[in-house]
């Protein structure tokens, strides 16, 4: 050392989250994350519009190309230890915000599974409130069919119970709105066979529930009883619900999807979302994955997916395209719809939410 030059000593107060490893290794890792500072000219979600009288196309027009390269600053993040501590329930990553999207099939035979979902939801909310105290969340239910109600009942109104329709409480006096008949719009008035056949009291004239919703568990139970007289386009409905147009001001679900919130999607269906089959979604697992990724700013780690489906075959059945999509995400979980209690599924999924929240870097 040169005379007269005093050494500069920099002390970092880093405490390892676990005992120090063997000599020669370090418990501290350095991760470089590229944050995009410019949006792509295309959102990867097709070219749908959300205006009455316009045609709708969702996954059929999706690009399967690779994500555009990031063009922004480099942010250096020090990941100290492997454990994720959520602290007071508002980790820096999630900023206390989670958007919950439930996509439920209206296919024949779904009534029992919807009942199980409604029974499990209070446990799910209790878990969320316990693990993520004071979180700001949005909760929306969409069904897998763009048609509102049941066509045979509509044809027999005003007295459907007297004919072949068989739905004695069918709301013949209700005129569905544009958003009622748009795939991906939040469900606020489920109608048809085995549906609740009444409006759900969602606060604020929205199509989704937010923190502070009056009687949240009862309101969710209403929205989730979408019935069993429709299609099972759960993947296509998910993509439609995440499209920018439907979430923009003037859309059916304005401001449901937030850039700085983690997204958790729960899909429930008793049948495979098969290509080219009646009730099958347009698109492929690759295009659906692209759509979700684009909706969340190309950040796959800002999404948690829970698939409750017909997964009797170990792994993914060759025709189970939703299961195949789930495997493309770092935080994905597939569970069997025939299980009697879905509560444990949500417990496991919230563990993934914890991990995802700790790693989530919201766009700047």
Short mmCIF file of C-alpha atoms in Angstrom, two decimals:
data_model
loop_
_atom_site.label_atom_id
_atom_site.label_comp_id
_atom_site.label_asym_id
_atom_site.label_seq_id
_atom_site.Cartn_x
_atom_site.Cartn_y
_atom_site.Cartn_z
CA UNK A 1 0.00 0.00 0.00
CA UNK A 2 1.28 3.43 -0.89
CA UNK A 3 2.27 5.63 2.11
CA UNK A 4 -0.39 8.12 3.10
CA UNK A 5 -3.25 6.17 1.52
CA UNK A 6 -5.71 4.78 4.04
CA UNK A 7 -7.66 1.68 3.06
CA UNK A 8 -11.43 2.00 2.48
CA UNK A 9 -13.30 -0.74 4.28
CA UNK A 10 -16.88 -1.46 3.13
CA UNK A 11 -18.89 -3.57 5.52
CA UNK A 12 -22.11 -5.12 4.22
CA UNK A 13 -24.51 -6.17 6.95
CA UNK A 14 -25.63 -9.43 5.30
CA UNK A 15 -26.89 -12.17 7.53
CA UNK A 16 -27.23 -15.62 5.92
CA UNK A 17 -30.69 -17.16 6.14
CA UNK A 18 -29.19 -20.56 6.96
CA UNK A 19 -25.90 -21.95 8.36
CA UNK A 20 -22.88 -21.21 6.24
CA UNK A 21 -22.12 -23.88 3.66
CA UNK A 22 -18.83 -25.67 3.26
CA UNK A 23 -15.75 -23.61 2.60
CA UNK A 24 -15.40 -22.44 -0.95
CA UNK A 25 -19.09 -21.65 -1.53
CA UNK A 26 -21.30 -18.70 -0.61
CA UNK A 27 -24.91 -18.52 0.63
CA UNK A 28 -25.36 -15.26 -1.28
CA UNK A 29 -26.29 -15.22 -4.94
CA UNK A 30 -26.38 -12.36 -7.40
CA UNK A 31 -29.14 -12.32 -10.00
CA UNK A 32 -29.30 -9.99 -12.97
CA UNK A 33 -32.84 -9.26 -14.12
CA UNK A 34 -33.60 -7.41 -17.34
CA UNK A 35 -36.55 -5.10 -17.02
CA UNK A 36 -38.29 -3.96 -20.17
CA UNK A 37 -38.75 -0.23 -20.51
CA UNK A 38 -40.74 -0.33 -23.71
CA UNK A 39 -43.88 -2.21 -24.64
CA UNK A 40 -44.06 -4.41 -27.68
CA UNK A 41 -46.14 -3.13 -30.56
CA UNK A 42 -48.21 -6.32 -30.34
CA UNK A 43 -49.64 -7.82 -27.14
CA UNK A 44 -49.69 -11.40 -28.38
CA UNK A 45 -53.34 -11.69 -27.51
CA UNK A 46 -54.88 -11.48 -30.97
CA UNK A 47 -56.74 -8.56 -32.49
CA UNK A 48 -60.03 -8.66 -30.66
CA UNK A 49 -62.04 -5.56 -29.98
CA UNK A 50 -64.33 -5.08 -27.03
CA UNK A 51 -67.04 -3.05 -28.66
CA UNK A 52 -70.62 -4.16 -29.34
CA UNK A 53 -71.25 -5.37 -32.84
CA UNK A 54 -67.65 -6.26 -33.63
CA UNK A 55 -66.34 -9.69 -34.37
CA UNK A 56 -64.26 -11.48 -31.79
CA UNK A 57 -61.16 -13.55 -32.35
CA UNK A 58 -58.95 -14.73 -29.55
CA UNK A 59 -56.39 -17.47 -29.64
CA UNK A 60 -56.84 -18.26 -33.32
CA UNK A 61 -54.79 -15.15 -34.16
CA UNK A 62 -52.10 -15.55 -31.55
CA UNK A 63 -48.47 -15.59 -32.54
CA UNK A 64 -46.42 -18.56 -31.39
CA UNK A 65 -43.13 -16.77 -31.96
CA UNK A 66 -40.60 -16.12 -29.24
CA UNK A 67 -40.98 -13.16 -26.94
CA UNK A 68 -39.49 -9.92 -28.15
CA UNK A 69 -36.10 -9.07 -26.69
CA UNK A 70 -35.95 -6.77 -23.72
CA UNK A 71 -34.76 -3.23 -24.35
CA UNK A 72 -34.32 -1.64 -20.99
CA UNK A 73 -32.01 -1.04 -18.10
CA UNK A 74 -30.36 -3.80 -16.15
CA UNK A 75 -31.41 -4.10 -12.53
CA UNK A 76 -29.12 -5.91 -10.10
CA UNK A 77 -30.93 -7.80 -7.36
CA UNK A 78 -29.14 -9.44 -4.43
CA UNK A 79 -30.93 -12.61 -3.36
CA UNK A 80 -29.77 -13.18 0.19
CA UNK A 81 -30.49 -16.76 1.18
CA UNK A 82 -33.06 -19.17 -0.18
CA UNK A 83 -35.92 -18.49 2.22
CA UNK A 84 -38.71 -16.06 1.29
CA UNK A 85 -39.99 -13.93 4.14
CA UNK A 86 -43.25 -12.11 3.43
CA UNK A 87 -42.88 -10.05 6.57
CA UNK A 88 -46.02 -8.02 7.21
CA UNK A 89 -47.93 -9.59 4.32
CA UNK A 90 -46.83 -7.04 1.74
CA UNK A 91 -43.63 -8.21 0.07
CA UNK A 92 -41.78 -5.70 -2.05
CA UNK A 93 -42.34 -7.81 -5.17
CA UNK A 94 -46.13 -8.16 -5.13
CA UNK A 95 -46.66 -4.76 -3.50
CA UNK A 96 -49.59 -6.40 -1.73
CA UNK A 97 -51.55 -7.02 -4.95
CA UNK A 98 -52.89 -10.29 -6.40
CA UNK A 99 -55.42 -10.77 -9.20
CA UNK A 100 -57.35 -14.06 -8.89
CA UNK A 101 -59.04 -15.39 -12.03
CA UNK A 102 -61.32 -18.44 -11.84
CA UNK A 103 -62.25 -20.03 -15.19
CA UNK A 104 -65.06 -22.58 -14.84
CA UNK A 105 -66.47 -24.93 -17.45
CA UNK A 106 -70.21 -25.02 -18.15
CA UNK A 107 -69.99 -28.49 -19.67
CA UNK A 108 -72.56 -31.20 -18.86
CA UNK A 109 -72.01 -32.81 -15.46
CA UNK A 110 -70.21 -29.82 -13.94
CA UNK A 111 -72.77 -29.02 -11.25
CA UNK A 112 -71.21 -31.29 -8.62
CA UNK A 113 -67.70 -30.00 -9.24
CA UNK A 114 -68.89 -26.41 -9.03
CA UNK A 115 -70.41 -27.24 -5.66
CA UNK A 116 -67.05 -28.59 -4.49
CA UNK A 117 -65.36 -25.43 -5.72
CA UNK A 118 -67.84 -23.24 -3.84
CA UNK A 119 -67.35 -25.34 -0.70
CA UNK A 120 -63.57 -24.98 -0.96
CA UNK A 121 -63.58 -21.25 -1.67
CA UNK A 122 -64.16 -20.14 1.97
CA UNK A 123 -61.10 -22.21 2.97
CA UNK A 124 -59.17 -20.61 0.13
CA UNK A 125 -60.14 -17.11 1.27
CA UNK A 126 -59.25 -17.97 4.86
CA UNK A 127 -55.83 -19.17 3.68
CA UNK A 128 -55.30 -16.04 1.58
CA UNK A 129 -56.26 -13.77 4.46
CA UNK A 130 -53.98 -15.69 6.83
CA UNK A 131 -50.96 -15.81 4.54
CA UNK A 132 -51.41 -12.46 2.83
CA UNK A 133 -52.86 -10.18 5.47
CA UNK A 134 -53.92 -6.76 4.18
CA UNK A 135 -53.42 -7.81 0.56
CA UNK A 136 -55.21 -5.88 -2.17
CA UNK A 137 -56.87 -8.51 -4.35
CA UNK A 138 -59.21 -8.73 -7.32
CA UNK A 139 -61.33 -11.88 -7.78
CA UNK A 140 -63.14 -12.62 -11.02
CA UNK A 141 -65.09 -15.64 -12.29
CA UNK A 142 -65.52 -16.31 -16.00
CA UNK A 143 -67.18 -19.32 -17.61
CA UNK A 144 -66.15 -21.32 -20.64
CA UNK A 145 -69.04 -20.35 -22.92
CA UNK A 146 -69.81 -17.04 -24.68
CA UNK A 147 -73.55 -17.77 -24.74
CA UNK A 148 -75.61 -16.43 -21.86
CA UNK A 149 -78.22 -18.75 -20.38
CA UNK A 150 -79.76 -21.71 -22.21
CA UNK A 151 -81.06 -21.42 -25.76
CA UNK A 152 -83.89 -23.93 -25.28
CA UNK A 153 -85.15 -21.93 -22.33
CA UNK A 154 -84.92 -18.69 -24.31
CA UNK A 155 -87.05 -20.26 -27.03
CA UNK A 156 -89.72 -21.29 -24.52
CA UNK A 157 -89.86 -18.11 -22.47
CA UNK A 158 -91.88 -16.73 -20.77
CA UNK A 159 -92.91 -20.12 -19.33
CA UNK A 160 -89.86 -22.41 -19.73
CA UNK A 161 -90.84 -24.66 -16.83
CA UNK A 162 -93.88 -25.85 -18.75
CA UNK A 163 -91.85 -27.17 -21.69
CA UNK A 164 -88.74 -29.20 -22.41
CA UNK A 165 -86.42 -26.61 -20.90
CA UNK A 166 -86.91 -27.93 -17.38
CA UNK A 167 -85.41 -24.90 -15.60
CA UNK A 168 -88.30 -23.62 -13.52
CA UNK A 169 -86.44 -20.57 -12.19
CA UNK A 170 -85.01 -19.46 -15.53
CA UNK A 171 -84.95 -15.60 -15.68
CA UNK A 172 -87.07 -14.99 -18.78
CA UNK A 173 -87.55 -11.33 -17.86
CA UNK A 174 -83.82 -10.57 -18.05
CA UNK A 175 -82.23 -9.20 -21.21
CA UNK A 176 -78.53 -10.11 -21.32
CA UNK A 177 -76.07 -7.29 -21.90
CA UNK A 178 -73.23 -7.25 -24.39
CA UNK A 179 -70.74 -8.24 -21.70
CA UNK A 180 -72.98 -11.12 -20.53
CA UNK A 181 -72.45 -12.67 -23.95
CA UNK A 182 -68.72 -11.94 -24.33
CA UNK A 183 -66.25 -14.73 -23.68
CA UNK A 184 -63.84 -13.67 -20.97
CA UNK A 185 -66.13 -11.13 -19.32
CA UNK A 186 -66.66 -11.52 -15.60
CA UNK A 187 -69.74 -13.57 -14.69
CA UNK A 188 -72.34 -11.55 -12.78
CA UNK A 189 -75.60 -13.35 -13.67
CA UNK A 190 -75.15 -17.10 -14.25
CA UNK A 191 -78.17 -18.62 -16.02
CA UNK A 192 -79.14 -22.01 -17.41
CA UNK A 193 -79.35 -25.57 -16.20
CA UNK A 194 -78.01 -25.95 -12.63
CA UNK A 195 -76.94 -22.29 -12.58
CA UNK A 196 -77.87 -19.85 -9.82
CA UNK A 197 -80.24 -18.03 -12.25
CA UNK A 198 -80.06 -14.73 -10.41
CA UNK A 199 -77.76 -11.70 -10.37
CA UNK A 200 -74.78 -11.77 -8.04
CA UNK A 201 -74.42 -8.67 -5.87
CA UNK A 202 -70.93 -7.50 -6.79
CA UNK A 203 -70.10 -4.10 -5.33
CA UNK A 204 -69.27 -1.10 -7.47
CA UNK A 205 -71.09 -2.20 -10.62
CA UNK A 206 -68.02 -4.23 -11.57
CA UNK A 207 -67.79 -7.72 -13.04
CA UNK A 208 -65.21 -8.74 -10.44
CA UNK A 209 -64.86 -8.56 -6.66
CA UNK A 210 -62.26 -6.49 -4.84
CA UNK A 211 -60.95 -6.29 -1.29
CA UNK A 212 -63.82 -5.24 0.96
CA UNK A 213 -66.53 -6.91 -1.16
CA UNK A 214 -69.76 -7.27 0.82
CA UNK A 215 -70.22 -10.92 1.87
CA UNK A 216 -67.35 -12.08 -0.32
CA UNK A 217 -67.84 -15.81 0.19
CA UNK A 218 -71.55 -15.69 -0.64
CA UNK A 219 -70.94 -13.47 -3.66
CA UNK A 220 -68.29 -15.81 -5.00
CA UNK A 221 -70.58 -18.81 -4.48
CA UNK A 222 -73.17 -17.05 -6.62
CA UNK A 223 -70.77 -16.22 -9.45
CA UNK A 224 -69.15 -19.67 -9.41
CA UNK A 225 -72.43 -21.52 -9.92
CA UNK A 226 -72.26 -21.10 -13.68
CA UNK A 227 -74.28 -24.26 -14.40
CA UNK A 228 -73.79 -27.21 -16.71
CA UNK A 229 -75.41 -26.30 -20.00
CA UNK A 230 -72.63 -24.86 -22.11
CA UNK A 231 -69.09 -25.22 -23.40
CA UNK A 232 -65.76 -25.96 -21.75
CA UNK A 233 -63.56 -23.43 -23.53
CA UNK A 234 -61.59 -22.77 -20.37
CA UNK A 235 -58.28 -22.00 -22.09
CA UNK A 236 -59.85 -19.66 -24.63
CA UNK A 237 -61.91 -17.96 -21.91
CA UNK A 238 -58.75 -17.45 -19.85
CA UNK A 239 -56.98 -15.80 -22.80
CA UNK A 240 -60.02 -13.61 -23.53
CA UNK A 241 -60.23 -12.50 -19.88
CA UNK A 242 -56.58 -11.40 -19.95
CA UNK A 243 -56.78 -9.53 -23.24
CA UNK A 244 -55.85 -5.87 -23.04
CA UNK A 245 -59.06 -4.67 -24.72
CA UNK A 246 -61.38 -6.29 -22.20
CA UNK A 247 -59.33 -4.88 -19.30
CA UNK A 248 -58.94 -1.38 -20.69
CA UNK A 249 -61.30 1.49 -19.79
CA UNK A 250 -64.56 0.90 -21.63
CA UNK A 251 -64.02 -2.87 -21.67
CA UNK A 252 -66.10 -5.41 -19.78
CA UNK A 253 -63.51 -5.90 -17.01
CA UNK A 254 -61.79 -2.51 -16.75
CA UNK A 255 -58.71 -2.55 -14.52
CA UNK A 256 -59.14 -6.16 -13.38
CA UNK A 257 -55.66 -7.15 -14.54
CA UNK A 258 -52.98 -4.95 -12.99
CA UNK A 259 -49.39 -4.74 -14.19
CA UNK A 260 -47.99 -4.55 -10.66
CA UNK A 261 -50.04 -7.47 -9.29
CA UNK A 262 -49.29 -11.16 -9.24
CA UNK A 263 -51.80 -13.20 -11.27
CA UNK A 264 -53.24 -16.52 -10.08
CA UNK A 265 -55.47 -18.43 -12.50
CA UNK A 266 -57.59 -21.41 -11.42
CA UNK A 267 -59.11 -23.48 -14.24
CA UNK A 268 -61.71 -26.14 -13.49
CA UNK A 269 -63.20 -28.52 -16.04
CA UNK A 270 -64.39 -32.13 -16.13
CA UNK A 271 -63.31 -32.69 -19.72
CA UNK A 272 -60.24 -32.17 -21.89
CA UNK A 273 -60.09 -28.92 -23.83
CA UNK A 274 -59.58 -30.86 -27.05
CA UNK A 275 -58.59 -29.35 -30.36
CA UNK A 276 -61.24 -29.60 -33.06
CA UNK A 277 -63.79 -31.21 -30.73
CA UNK A 278 -67.14 -29.70 -29.66
CA UNK A 279 -66.45 -27.43 -26.73
CA UNK A 280 -62.72 -27.22 -27.49
CA UNK A 281 -60.83 -23.94 -27.30
CA UNK A 282 -59.25 -22.32 -30.32
CA UNK A 283 -55.48 -22.28 -30.16
CA UNK A 284 -52.75 -24.47 -28.72
CA UNK A 285 -50.91 -24.76 -25.39
CA UNK A 286 -48.14 -22.69 -26.96
CA UNK A 287 -50.42 -19.84 -28.09
CA UNK A 288 -52.23 -19.78 -24.75
CA UNK A 289 -48.89 -19.60 -22.95
CA UNK A 290 -47.80 -16.77 -25.23
CA UNK A 291 -51.02 -14.89 -24.48
CA UNK A 292 -50.61 -15.16 -20.72
CA UNK A 293 -46.96 -14.20 -20.93
CA UNK A 294 -47.72 -11.12 -23.00
CA UNK A 295 -50.54 -10.11 -20.66
CA UNK A 296 -48.04 -10.11 -17.79
CA UNK A 297 -45.26 -8.20 -19.54
CA UNK A 298 -43.31 -11.29 -20.64
CA UNK A 299 -42.77 -12.29 -17.00
CA UNK A 300 -43.70 -15.96 -16.64
CA UNK A 301 -42.80 -15.87 -12.95
CA UNK A 302 -45.57 -13.38 -12.20
CA UNK A 303 -48.23 -16.05 -12.86
CA UNK A 304 -49.42 -19.00 -10.75
CA UNK A 305 -51.68 -21.55 -12.47
CA UNK A 306 -53.87 -24.14 -10.75
CA UNK A 307 -55.58 -26.65 -13.03
CA UNK A 308 -58.33 -28.79 -11.48
CA UNK A 309 -59.13 -31.24 -14.24
CA UNK A 310 -59.64 -34.82 -15.34
CA UNK A 311 -56.07 -35.98 -14.78
CA UNK A 312 -56.54 -39.69 -14.11
CA UNK A 313 -53.68 -40.45 -16.51
CA UNK A 314 -50.28 -39.79 -14.87
CA UNK A 315 -48.59 -36.76 -16.37
CA UNK A 316 -50.61 -35.18 -19.18
CA UNK A 317 -52.93 -37.08 -21.49
CA UNK A 318 -52.16 -36.48 -25.17
CA UNK A 319 -55.52 -34.69 -25.51
CA UNK A 320 -55.28 -32.74 -22.23
CA UNK A 321 -53.99 -29.50 -23.68
CA UNK A 322 -54.61 -27.45 -20.52
CA UNK A 323 -52.37 -29.81 -18.55
CA UNK A 324 -49.72 -29.43 -21.25
CA UNK A 325 -49.95 -25.64 -20.96
CA UNK A 326 -49.56 -25.73 -17.17
CA UNK A 327 -46.21 -27.51 -17.52
CA UNK A 328 -44.85 -24.56 -19.50
CA UNK A 329 -45.04 -22.26 -16.45
CA UNK A 330 -42.55 -22.20 -13.55
CA UNK A 331 -45.41 -21.98 -11.04
CA UNK A 332 -48.07 -24.46 -12.18
CA UNK A 333 -50.08 -27.13 -10.40
CA UNK A 334 -52.45 -29.77 -11.84
CA UNK A 335 -54.88 -31.60 -9.56
CA UNK A 336 -57.61 -34.22 -9.99
CA UNK A 337 -61.17 -32.90 -10.25
CA UNK A 338 -62.60 -36.10 -8.81
CA UNK A 339 -61.07 -35.45 -5.39
CA UNK A 340 -63.72 -34.68 -2.78
CA UNK A 341 -62.07 -31.64 -1.22
CA UNK A 342 -60.37 -28.88 -3.21
CA UNK A 343 -59.23 -27.05 -0.07
CA UNK A 344 -55.78 -28.72 0.03
CA UNK A 345 -55.29 -27.78 -3.63
CA UNK A 346 -55.59 -24.11 -2.74
CA UNK A 347 -53.26 -24.53 0.24
CA UNK A 348 -50.61 -25.95 -2.08
CA UNK A 349 -51.26 -23.25 -4.66
CA UNK A 350 -50.85 -20.46 -2.11
CA UNK A 351 -47.42 -21.86 -1.29
CA UNK A 352 -46.56 -21.21 -4.94
CA UNK A 353 -48.04 -17.72 -4.61
CA UNK A 354 -45.71 -17.05 -1.67
CA UNK A 355 -42.68 -18.08 -3.68
CA UNK A 356 -43.80 -16.17 -6.77
CA UNK A 357 -44.49 -13.02 -4.75
CA UNK A 358 -41.04 -13.05 -3.23
CA UNK A 359 -39.46 -13.25 -6.70
CA UNK A 360 -41.85 -10.95 -8.57
CA UNK A 361 -40.32 -7.77 -9.97
CA UNK A 362 -43.16 -5.41 -11.05
CA UNK A 363 -42.54 -3.39 -14.23
CA UNK A 364 -41.12 0.06 -13.64
#
